[in-house]
Coordinates of C-alpha atoms in Angstrom, one line a residue:
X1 CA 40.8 26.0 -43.3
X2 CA 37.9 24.8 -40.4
X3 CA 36.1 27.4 -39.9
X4 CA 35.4 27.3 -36.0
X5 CA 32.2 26.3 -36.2
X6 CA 32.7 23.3 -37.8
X7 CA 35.6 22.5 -35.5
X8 CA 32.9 22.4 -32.5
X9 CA 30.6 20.3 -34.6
X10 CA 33.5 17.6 -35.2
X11 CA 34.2 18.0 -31.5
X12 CA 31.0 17.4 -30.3
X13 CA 30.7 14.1 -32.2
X14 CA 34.1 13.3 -30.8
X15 CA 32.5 13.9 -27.4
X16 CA 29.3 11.7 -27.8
X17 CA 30.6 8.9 -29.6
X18 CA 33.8 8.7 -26.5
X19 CA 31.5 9.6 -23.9
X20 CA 27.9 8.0 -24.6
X21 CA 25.0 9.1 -22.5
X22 CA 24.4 8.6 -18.6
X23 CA 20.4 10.2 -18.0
X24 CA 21.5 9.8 -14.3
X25 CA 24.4 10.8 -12.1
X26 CA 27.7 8.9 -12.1
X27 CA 31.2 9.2 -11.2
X28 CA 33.8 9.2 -14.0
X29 CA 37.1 7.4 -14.2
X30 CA 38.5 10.3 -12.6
X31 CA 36.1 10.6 -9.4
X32 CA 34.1 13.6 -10.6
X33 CA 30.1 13.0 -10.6
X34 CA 29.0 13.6 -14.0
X35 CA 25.7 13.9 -16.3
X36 CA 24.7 13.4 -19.6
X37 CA 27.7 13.2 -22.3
X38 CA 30.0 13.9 -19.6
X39 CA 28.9 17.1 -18.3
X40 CA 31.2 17.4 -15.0
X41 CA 29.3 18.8 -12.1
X42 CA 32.4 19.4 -10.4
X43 CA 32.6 22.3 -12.4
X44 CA 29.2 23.2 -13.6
X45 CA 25.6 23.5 -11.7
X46 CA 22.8 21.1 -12.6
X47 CA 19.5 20.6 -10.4
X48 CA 18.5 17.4 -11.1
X49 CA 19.0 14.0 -11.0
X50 CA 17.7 12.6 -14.1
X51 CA 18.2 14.7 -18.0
X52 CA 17.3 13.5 -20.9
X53 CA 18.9 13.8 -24.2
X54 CA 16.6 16.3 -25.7
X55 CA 17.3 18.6 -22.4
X56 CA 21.3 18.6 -23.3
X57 CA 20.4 19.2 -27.0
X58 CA 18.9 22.9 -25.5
X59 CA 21.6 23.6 -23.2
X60 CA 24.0 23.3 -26.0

């Protein structure tokens, strides 16, 4: 049995390798402006414009 750790490892692998990495704002295929490895700012906050990839590694 996954423990549930490793389950959000595995997921977040899923995440980067369908989502790739935007530094700047864009909208996604479903109209929502998004960040990073598709960090939706339709439902979460983020300052800036730019973020680089060691930035999301912290917020994770």
């Amino acid at each position: 049995m996954l423990c549930l750790s490793k389950l959000i490892l595995v997921a977040s692998f899923l995440i980067v390798d369908s989502e790739g990495f935007s530094p700047s704002i864009y909208t996604d295929k479903t109209g929502h402006p998004t960040i990073g490895y598709g960090y939706n700012l339709s439902v979460y906050f983020y300052e800036g414009k730019r973020i680089t990839k060691p930035h999301i590694e912290r917020e994770s």
